Coordinates of C-alpha atoms (C1' of nucleotides) in Angstrom, one line a residue:
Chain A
X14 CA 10.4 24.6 -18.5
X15 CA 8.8 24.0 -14.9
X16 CA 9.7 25.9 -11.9
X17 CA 9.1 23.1 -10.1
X18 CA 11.8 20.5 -9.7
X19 CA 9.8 17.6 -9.1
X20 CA 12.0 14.3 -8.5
X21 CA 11.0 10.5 -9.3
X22 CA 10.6 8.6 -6.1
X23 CA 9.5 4.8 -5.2
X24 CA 5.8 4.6 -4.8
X25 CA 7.5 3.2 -0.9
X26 CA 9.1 6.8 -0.4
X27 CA 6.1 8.6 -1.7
X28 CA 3.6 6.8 0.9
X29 CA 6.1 7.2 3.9
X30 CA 6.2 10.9 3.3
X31 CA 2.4 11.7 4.7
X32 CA 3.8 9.9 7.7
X33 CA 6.5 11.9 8.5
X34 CA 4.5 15.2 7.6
X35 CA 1.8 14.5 9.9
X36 CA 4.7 14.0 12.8
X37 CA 6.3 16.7 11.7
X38 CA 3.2 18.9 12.5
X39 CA 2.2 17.9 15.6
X40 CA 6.5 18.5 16.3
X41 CA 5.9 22.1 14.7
X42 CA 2.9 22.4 16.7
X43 CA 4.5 21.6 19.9
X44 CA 7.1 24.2 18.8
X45 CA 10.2 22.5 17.8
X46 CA 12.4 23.9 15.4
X47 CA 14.6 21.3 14.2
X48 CA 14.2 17.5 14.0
X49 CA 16.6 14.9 13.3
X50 CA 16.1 11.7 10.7
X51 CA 16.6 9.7 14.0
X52 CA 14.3 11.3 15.9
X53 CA 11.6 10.6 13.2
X54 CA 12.8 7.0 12.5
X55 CA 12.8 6.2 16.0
X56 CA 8.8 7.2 16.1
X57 CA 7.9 4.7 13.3
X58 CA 10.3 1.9 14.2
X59 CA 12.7 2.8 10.3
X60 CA 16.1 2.8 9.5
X61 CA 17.5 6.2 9.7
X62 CA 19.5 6.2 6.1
X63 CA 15.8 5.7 4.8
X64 CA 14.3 9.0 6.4
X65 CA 17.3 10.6 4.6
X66 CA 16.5 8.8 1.9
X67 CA 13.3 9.6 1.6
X68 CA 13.2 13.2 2.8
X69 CA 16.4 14.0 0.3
X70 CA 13.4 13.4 -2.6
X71 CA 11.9 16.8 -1.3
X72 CA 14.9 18.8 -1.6
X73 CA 15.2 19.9 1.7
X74 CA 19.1 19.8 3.1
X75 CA 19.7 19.1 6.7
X76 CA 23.0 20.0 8.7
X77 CA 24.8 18.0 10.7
X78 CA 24.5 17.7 13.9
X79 CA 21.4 19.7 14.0
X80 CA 19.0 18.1 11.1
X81 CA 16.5 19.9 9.0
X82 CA 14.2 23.0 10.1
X83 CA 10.8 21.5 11.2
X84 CA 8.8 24.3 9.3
X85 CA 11.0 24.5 6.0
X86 CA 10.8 20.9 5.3
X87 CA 6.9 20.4 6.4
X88 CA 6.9 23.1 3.3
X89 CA 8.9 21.0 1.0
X90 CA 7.0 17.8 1.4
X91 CA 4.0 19.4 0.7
X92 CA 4.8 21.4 -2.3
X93 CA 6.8 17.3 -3.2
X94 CA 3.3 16.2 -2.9
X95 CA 1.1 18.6 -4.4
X96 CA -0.8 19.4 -1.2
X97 CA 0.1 23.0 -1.1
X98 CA -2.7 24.1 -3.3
X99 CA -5.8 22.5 -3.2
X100 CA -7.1 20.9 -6.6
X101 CA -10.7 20.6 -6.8
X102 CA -12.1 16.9 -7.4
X103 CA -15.4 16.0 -8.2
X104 CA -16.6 12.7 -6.4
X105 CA -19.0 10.0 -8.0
X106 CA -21.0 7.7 -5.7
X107 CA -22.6 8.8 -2.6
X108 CA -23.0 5.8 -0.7
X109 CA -21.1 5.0 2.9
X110 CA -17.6 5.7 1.2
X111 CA -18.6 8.6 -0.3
X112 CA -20.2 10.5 2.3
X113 CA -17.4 9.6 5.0
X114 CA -14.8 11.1 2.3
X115 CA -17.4 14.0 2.0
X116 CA -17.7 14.7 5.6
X117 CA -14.1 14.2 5.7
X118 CA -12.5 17.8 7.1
X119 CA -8.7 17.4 6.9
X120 CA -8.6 17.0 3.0
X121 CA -7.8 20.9 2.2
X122 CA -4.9 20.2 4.6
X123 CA -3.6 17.0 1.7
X124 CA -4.6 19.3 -1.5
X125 CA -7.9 18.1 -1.9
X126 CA -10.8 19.9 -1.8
X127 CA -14.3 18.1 -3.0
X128 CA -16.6 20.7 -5.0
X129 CA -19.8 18.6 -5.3
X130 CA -20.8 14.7 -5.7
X131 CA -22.3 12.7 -8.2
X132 CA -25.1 9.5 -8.0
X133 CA -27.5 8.1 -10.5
X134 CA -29.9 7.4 -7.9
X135 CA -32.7 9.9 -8.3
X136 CA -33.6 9.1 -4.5
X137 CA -30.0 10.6 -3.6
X138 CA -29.8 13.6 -6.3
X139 CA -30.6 17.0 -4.6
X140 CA -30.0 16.5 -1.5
X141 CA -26.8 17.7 0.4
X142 CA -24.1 16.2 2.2
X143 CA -22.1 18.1 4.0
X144 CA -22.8 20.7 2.5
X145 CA -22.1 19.5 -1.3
X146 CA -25.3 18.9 -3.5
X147 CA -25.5 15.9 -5.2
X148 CA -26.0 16.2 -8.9
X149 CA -27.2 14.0 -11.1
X150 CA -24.0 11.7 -13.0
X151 CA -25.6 12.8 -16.1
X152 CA -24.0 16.6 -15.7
X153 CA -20.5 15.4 -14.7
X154 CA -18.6 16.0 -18.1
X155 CA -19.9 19.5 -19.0
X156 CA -19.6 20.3 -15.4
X157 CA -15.6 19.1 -15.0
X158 CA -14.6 20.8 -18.5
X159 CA -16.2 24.0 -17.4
X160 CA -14.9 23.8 -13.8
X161 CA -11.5 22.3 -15.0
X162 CA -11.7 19.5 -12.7
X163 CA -8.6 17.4 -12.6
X164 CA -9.5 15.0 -9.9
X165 CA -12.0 12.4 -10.2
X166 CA -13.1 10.0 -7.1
X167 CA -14.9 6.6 -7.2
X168 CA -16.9 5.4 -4.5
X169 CA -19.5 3.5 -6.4
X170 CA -19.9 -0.5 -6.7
X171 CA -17.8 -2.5 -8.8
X172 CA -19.8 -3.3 -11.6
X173 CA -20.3 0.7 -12.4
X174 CA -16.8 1.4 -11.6
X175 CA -15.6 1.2 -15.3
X176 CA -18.1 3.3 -17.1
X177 CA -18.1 6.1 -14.2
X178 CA -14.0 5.9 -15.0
X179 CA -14.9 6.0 -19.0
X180 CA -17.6 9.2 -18.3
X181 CA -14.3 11.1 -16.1
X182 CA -12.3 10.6 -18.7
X183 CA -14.1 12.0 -21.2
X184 CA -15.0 14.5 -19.1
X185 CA -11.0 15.5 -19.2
X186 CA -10.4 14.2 -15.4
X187 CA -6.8 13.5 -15.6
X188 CA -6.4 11.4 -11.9
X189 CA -8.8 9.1 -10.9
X190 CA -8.9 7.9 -7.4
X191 CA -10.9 4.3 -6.8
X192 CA -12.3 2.6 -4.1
X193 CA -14.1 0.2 -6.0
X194 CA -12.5 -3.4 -6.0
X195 CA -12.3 -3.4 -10.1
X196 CA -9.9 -3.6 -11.8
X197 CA -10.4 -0.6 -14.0
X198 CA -8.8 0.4 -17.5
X199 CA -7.8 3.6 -18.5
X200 CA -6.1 5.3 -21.1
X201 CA -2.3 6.5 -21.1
X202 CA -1.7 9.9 -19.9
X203 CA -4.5 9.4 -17.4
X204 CA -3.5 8.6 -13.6
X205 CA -5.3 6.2 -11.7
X206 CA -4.8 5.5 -8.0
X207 CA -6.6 2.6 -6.4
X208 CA -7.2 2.7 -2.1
X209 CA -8.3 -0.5 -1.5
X210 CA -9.1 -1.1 2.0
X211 CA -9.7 -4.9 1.7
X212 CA -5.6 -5.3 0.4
X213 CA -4.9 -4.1 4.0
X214 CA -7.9 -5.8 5.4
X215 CA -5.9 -9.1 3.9
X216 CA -2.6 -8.4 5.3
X217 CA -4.2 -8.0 8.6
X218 CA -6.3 -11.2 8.4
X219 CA -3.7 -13.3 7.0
X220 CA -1.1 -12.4 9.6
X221 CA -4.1 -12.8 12.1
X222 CA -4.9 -16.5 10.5
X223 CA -1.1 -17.5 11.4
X224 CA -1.0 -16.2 14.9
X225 CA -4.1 -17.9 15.9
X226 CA -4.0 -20.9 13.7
X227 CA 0.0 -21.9 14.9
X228 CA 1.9 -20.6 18.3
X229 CA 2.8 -17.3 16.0
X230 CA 6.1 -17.5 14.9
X231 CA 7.3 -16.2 11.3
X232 CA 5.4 -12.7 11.8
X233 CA 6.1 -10.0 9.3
X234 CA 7.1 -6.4 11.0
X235 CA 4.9 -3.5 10.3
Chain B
X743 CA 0.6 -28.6 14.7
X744 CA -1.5 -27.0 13.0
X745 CA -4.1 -28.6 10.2
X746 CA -3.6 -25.4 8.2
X747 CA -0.2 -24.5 6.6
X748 CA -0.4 -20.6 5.9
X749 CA 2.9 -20.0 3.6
X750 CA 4.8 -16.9 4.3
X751 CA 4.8 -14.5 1.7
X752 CA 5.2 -10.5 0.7
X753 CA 3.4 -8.2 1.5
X754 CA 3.1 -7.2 -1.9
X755 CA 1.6 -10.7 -2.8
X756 CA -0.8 -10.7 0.2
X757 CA -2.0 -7.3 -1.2
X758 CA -2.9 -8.6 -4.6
X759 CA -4.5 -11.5 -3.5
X760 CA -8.1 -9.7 -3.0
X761 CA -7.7 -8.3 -6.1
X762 CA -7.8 -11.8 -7.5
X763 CA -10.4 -12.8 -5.4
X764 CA -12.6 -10.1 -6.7
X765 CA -12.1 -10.8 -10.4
X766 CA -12.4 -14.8 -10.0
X767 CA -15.7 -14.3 -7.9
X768 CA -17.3 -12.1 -10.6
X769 CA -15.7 -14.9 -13.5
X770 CA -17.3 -17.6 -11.6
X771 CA -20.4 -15.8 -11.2
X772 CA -20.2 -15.8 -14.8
X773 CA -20.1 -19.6 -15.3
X774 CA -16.4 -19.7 -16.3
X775 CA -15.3 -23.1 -15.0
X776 CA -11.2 -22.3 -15.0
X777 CA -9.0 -19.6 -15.8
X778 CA -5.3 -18.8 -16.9
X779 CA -2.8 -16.9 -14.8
X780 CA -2.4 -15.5 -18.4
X781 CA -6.1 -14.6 -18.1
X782 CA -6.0 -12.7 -14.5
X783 CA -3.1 -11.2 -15.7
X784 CA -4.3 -9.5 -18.1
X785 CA -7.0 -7.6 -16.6
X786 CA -5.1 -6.0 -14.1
X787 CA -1.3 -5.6 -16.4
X788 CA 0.2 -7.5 -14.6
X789 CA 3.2 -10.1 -15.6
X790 CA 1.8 -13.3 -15.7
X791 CA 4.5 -15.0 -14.2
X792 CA 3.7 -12.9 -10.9
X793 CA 0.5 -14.2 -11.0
X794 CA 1.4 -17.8 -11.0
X795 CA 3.7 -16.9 -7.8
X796 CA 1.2 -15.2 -6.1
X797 CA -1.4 -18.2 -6.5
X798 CA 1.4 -20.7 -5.6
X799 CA 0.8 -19.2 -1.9
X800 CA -2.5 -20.6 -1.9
X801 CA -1.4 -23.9 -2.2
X802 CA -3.7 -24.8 -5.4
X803 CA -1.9 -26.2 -8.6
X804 CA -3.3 -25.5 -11.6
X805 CA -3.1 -28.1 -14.9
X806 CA -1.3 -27.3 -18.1
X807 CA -3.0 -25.4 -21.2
X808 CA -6.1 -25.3 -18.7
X809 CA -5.1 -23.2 -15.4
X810 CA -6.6 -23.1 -12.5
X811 CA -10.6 -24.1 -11.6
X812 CA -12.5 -20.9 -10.5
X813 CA -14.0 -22.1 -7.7
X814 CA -11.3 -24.3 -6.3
X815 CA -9.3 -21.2 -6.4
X816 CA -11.1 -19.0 -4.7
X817 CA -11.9 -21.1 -1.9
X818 CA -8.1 -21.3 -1.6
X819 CA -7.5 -17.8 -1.2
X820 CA -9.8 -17.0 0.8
X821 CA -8.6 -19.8 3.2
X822 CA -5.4 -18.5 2.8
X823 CA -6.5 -14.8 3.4
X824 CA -8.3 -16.4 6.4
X825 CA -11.9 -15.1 5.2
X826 CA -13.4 -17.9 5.5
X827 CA -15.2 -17.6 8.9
X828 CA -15.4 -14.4 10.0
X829 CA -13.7 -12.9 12.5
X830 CA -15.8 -10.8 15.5
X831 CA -14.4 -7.5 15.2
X832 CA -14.9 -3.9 17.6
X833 CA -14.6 -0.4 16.0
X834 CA -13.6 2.4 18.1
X835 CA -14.9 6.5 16.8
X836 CA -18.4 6.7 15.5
X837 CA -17.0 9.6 13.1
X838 CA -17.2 9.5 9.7
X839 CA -15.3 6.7 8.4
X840 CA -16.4 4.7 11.9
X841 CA -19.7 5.2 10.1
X842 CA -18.6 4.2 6.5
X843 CA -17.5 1.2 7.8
X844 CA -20.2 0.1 9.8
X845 CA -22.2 0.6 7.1
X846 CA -20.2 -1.8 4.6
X847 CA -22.0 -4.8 4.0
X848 CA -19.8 -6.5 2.5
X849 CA -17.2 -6.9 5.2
X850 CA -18.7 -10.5 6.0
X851 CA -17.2 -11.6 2.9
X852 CA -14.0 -10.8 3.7
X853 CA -13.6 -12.6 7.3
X854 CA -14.7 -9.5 9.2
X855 CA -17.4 -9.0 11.1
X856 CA -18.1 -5.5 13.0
X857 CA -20.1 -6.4 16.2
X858 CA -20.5 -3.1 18.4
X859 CA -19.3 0.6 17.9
X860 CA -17.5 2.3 20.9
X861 CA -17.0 5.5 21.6
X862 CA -15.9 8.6 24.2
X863 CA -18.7 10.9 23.0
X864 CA -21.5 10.8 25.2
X865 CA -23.8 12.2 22.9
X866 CA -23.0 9.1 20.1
X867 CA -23.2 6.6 22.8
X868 CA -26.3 4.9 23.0
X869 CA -27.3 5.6 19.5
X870 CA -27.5 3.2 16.8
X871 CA -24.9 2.9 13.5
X872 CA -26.7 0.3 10.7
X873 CA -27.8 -2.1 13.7
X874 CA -24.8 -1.9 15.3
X875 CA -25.1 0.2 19.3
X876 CA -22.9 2.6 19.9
X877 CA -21.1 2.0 23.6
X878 CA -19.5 3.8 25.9
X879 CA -15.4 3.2 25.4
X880 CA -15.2 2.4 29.3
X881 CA -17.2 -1.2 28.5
X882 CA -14.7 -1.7 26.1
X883 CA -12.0 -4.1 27.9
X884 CA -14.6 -6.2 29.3
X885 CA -16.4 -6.9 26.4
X886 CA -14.0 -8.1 24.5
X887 CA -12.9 -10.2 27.0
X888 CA -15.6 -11.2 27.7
X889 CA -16.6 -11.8 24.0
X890 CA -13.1 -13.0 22.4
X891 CA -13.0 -10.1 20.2
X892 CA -9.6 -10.4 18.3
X893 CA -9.6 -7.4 16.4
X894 CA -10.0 -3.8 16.8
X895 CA -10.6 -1.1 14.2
X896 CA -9.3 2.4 14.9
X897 CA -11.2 4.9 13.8
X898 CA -10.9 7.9 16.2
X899 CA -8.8 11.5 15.6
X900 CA -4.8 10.6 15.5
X901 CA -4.7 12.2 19.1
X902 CA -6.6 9.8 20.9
X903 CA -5.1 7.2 18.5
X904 CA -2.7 5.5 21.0
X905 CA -5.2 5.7 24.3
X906 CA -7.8 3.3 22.3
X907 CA -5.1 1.4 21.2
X908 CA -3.5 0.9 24.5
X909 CA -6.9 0.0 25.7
X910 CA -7.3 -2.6 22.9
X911 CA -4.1 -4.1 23.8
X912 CA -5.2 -4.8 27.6
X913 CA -8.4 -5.9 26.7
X914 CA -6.3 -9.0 25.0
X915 CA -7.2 -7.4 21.2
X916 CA -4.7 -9.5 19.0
X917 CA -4.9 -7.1 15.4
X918 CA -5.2 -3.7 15.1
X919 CA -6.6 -2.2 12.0
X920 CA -6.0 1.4 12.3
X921 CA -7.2 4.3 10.4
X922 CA -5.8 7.3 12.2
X923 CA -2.7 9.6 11.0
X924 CA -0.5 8.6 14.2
X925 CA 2.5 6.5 14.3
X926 CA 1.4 3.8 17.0
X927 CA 3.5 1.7 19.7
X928 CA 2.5 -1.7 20.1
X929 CA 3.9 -4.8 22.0
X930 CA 5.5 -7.9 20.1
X931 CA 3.1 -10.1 19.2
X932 CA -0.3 -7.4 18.4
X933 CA -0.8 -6.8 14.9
X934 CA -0.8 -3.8 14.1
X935 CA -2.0 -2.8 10.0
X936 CA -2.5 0.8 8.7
X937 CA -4.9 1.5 6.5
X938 CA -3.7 4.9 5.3
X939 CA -5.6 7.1 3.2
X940 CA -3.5 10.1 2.7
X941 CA -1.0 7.5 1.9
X942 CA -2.8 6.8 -1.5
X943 CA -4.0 10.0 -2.2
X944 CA 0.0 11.2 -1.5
X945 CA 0.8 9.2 -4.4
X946 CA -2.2 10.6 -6.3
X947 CA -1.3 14.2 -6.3
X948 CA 2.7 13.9 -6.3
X949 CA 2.0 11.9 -9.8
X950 CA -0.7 15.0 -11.0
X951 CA 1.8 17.6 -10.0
X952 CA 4.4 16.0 -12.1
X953 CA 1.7 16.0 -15.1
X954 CA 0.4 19.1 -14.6
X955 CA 3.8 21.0 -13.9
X956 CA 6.1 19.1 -16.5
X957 CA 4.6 18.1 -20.2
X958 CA 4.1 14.7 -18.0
X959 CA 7.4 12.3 -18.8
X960 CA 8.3 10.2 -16.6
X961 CA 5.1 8.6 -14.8
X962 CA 5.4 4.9 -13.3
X963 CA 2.7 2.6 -14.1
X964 CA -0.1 1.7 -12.2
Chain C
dC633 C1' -1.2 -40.2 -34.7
dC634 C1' 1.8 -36.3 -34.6
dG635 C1' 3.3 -31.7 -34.4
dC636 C1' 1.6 -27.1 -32.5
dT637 C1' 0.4 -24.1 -29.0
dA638 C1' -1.1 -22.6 -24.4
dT639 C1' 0.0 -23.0 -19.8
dC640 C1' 2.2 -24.4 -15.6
dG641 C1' 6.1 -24.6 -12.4
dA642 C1' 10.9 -24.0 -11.3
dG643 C1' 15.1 -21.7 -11.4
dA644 C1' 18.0 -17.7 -13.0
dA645 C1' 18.6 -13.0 -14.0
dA646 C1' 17.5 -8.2 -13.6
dC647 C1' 15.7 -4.7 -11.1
dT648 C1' 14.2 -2.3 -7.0
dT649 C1' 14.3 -1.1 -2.3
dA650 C1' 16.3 -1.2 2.2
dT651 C1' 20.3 -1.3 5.3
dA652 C1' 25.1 -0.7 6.5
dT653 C1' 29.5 1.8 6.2
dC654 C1' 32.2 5.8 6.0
dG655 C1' 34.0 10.5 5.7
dA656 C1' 32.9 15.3 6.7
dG657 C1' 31.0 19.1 9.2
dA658 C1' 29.0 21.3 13.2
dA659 C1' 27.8 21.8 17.9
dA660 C1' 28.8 20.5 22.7
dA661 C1' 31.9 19.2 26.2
dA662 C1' 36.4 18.9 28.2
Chain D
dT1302 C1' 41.3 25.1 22.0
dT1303 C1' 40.8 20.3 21.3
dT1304 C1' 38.2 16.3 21.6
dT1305 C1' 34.0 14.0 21.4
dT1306 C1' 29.6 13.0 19.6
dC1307 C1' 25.8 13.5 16.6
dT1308 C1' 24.1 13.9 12.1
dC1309 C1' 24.2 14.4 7.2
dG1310 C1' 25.1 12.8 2.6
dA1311 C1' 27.3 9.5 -0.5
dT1312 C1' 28.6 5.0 -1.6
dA1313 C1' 28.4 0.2 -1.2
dT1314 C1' 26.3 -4.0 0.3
dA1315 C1' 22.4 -6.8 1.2
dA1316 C1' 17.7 -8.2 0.8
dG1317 C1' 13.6 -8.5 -1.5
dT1318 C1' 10.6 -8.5 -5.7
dT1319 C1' 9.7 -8.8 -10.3
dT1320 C1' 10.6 -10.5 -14.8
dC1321 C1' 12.7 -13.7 -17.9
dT1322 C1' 13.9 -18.3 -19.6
dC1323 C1' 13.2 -23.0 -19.9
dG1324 C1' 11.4 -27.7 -19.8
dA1325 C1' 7.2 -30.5 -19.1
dT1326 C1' 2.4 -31.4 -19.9
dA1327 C1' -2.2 -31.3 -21.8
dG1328 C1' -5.4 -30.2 -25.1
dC1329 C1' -6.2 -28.9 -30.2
dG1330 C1' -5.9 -29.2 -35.3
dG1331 C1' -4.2 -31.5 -39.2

DNA sequence: CCGCTATCGAGAAACTTATATCGAGAAAAA
DNA sequence: TTTTTCTCGATATAAGTTTCTCGATAGCGG
């Protein structure tokens, strides 16, 4: 079937994994051939069975006593994530969001590679940002079937979330990313990730509320 | 003690919370007096059951074969999410996403409240980011001293990451809502929350590889 | 007025995720 | 060469989270 082997992990493994891969680069970068699962747990304060835990999901073995080959597995968590090839994504809403994602340079590095953007505004349509026109939302589903667009981002308000979802969809995007706070419906088959900066903005807040508001105790780690 | 008891409670709680929020606001803008856990549940899949824990954290108790009153309920949870009154914030890196989130108005709703830009670029300092001046990063200790700045949002490259966060610390900056790649060191008792993109869009692509590679068994839900 | 149904809240069970333990292998030190 | 130490990988235990089950209550319909 697929040459690809790719395993089922926690959505927890999966999100620690661009952690260690950025370490891992700047390790690579500062030429360092082997790193240990100790050596990375001690940088972000983890349990060294869950490294191995999580970096087992790649398929990368390690030897004892002298841990995995920086390069090799930097590979292998890439090609786990999908960020060895870029897929191109079309991105819907160029307001503050979208143009910081646009101007954005590191994406090629995580597989993602932004081909143009999309607004109804007509003040917004034709101009450039960063170098990507921005086209009116009208010619998004002709556009992604010819260009075979599989990624589909959403940086417009909440109330226009839903129907821009509805128009990728048709259009035959099969992952949607959202960073509108709606909760948004889509058909099975079709992936939908939601990064939502204002559930991180509550943990911080909340935590922040009990350290001010009593003498801190009962403080959640990381 | 304290006039406010803040429970203690997941993180994965705290992080559905917002969503909540966000779907109760635009329910009561709608007139709808009181709503079901059954209800909220619905429009994000969710078990109902977990919604009725999560609200429990709030502290509001909702009737039989009625629920919960809208209103009420929000003002609960944003209590308990301590966005009530909005807490003066600094943002270090005028880059792109400094820029995005300078620009977000609606941060005020959510207990956050960006008061002045900082950053190491001479060329960027002096300028002005949506009403907001952009300041050298040396004024930064005194200021928020000076101004009882509580929390500091990290928006600089993942190399200078730990400097400015360092800097934060001294300057008597309690939470740290950080936006760069870098696994940061902190001292007990600073707040430290990540607000990871890559993390998201990790879990994005790993889940489109396994549809794109494979006939597409096997995918978790939401 | 009396069942019927929707809903809450509490406790139990099932599931998921994280941490600890242990044996084996490989390099370094004695 | 032998011993020690580090690290992997597997298994087992513990902790945490979600889902299920149940009794109680409040409105609704007959």
């Amino acid at each position: 079937m697929s040459q690809l082997k790719v395993r089922v992990v926690s959505r927890s493994t999966l999100k620690r994994l661009p952690l260690y891969l950025h370490l891992l680069e700047s390790l690579a970068d500062q030429g360092l051939q082997n790193v240990s699962c100790t050596q990375i747990a001690e940088k972000f304060d983890f349990d060294p069975t869950q490294v191995r835990k999580d970096l087992e999901a790649t398929g990368e073995v390690g030897t004892a006593r002298i841990g995995f080959r920086t390069v090799s597995l930097i590979v292998k968590i890439k090609e786990f994530l999908g960020w060895n090839n870029a897929h191109d994504a079309f991105l819907v809403g160029a307001g503050n969001m979208g143009k910081a994602l646009l101007g954005y340079k590191d994406f090629d590095r995580y597989g993602l590679n932004i081909v143009a953007a999309f607004d109804k505004d007509t003040r917004k349509v034709g101009s450039r940002i960063f170098n990507r026109e921005v086209l009116p939302l009208v010619k998004l589903p002709n556009l992604a079937k010819r260009m075979h667009i599989n990624i589909g981002i959403v940086t417009v308000p909440a109330e226009y979330a839903q129907e821009v979802v509805d128009l990728m969809v048709v259009a035959g995007i099969k992952a949607i990313w959202n960073f509108a706070p709606a909760p948004l419906k889509i058909p099975e088959g079709v992936i939908l990730e939601n990064a939502r900066l204002t559930q991180s903005l509550a943990v911080l807040t909340n935590n922040l509320t009990k350290v001010l508001g009593d003498d801190g105790k009962d403080l959640e780690k990381n």
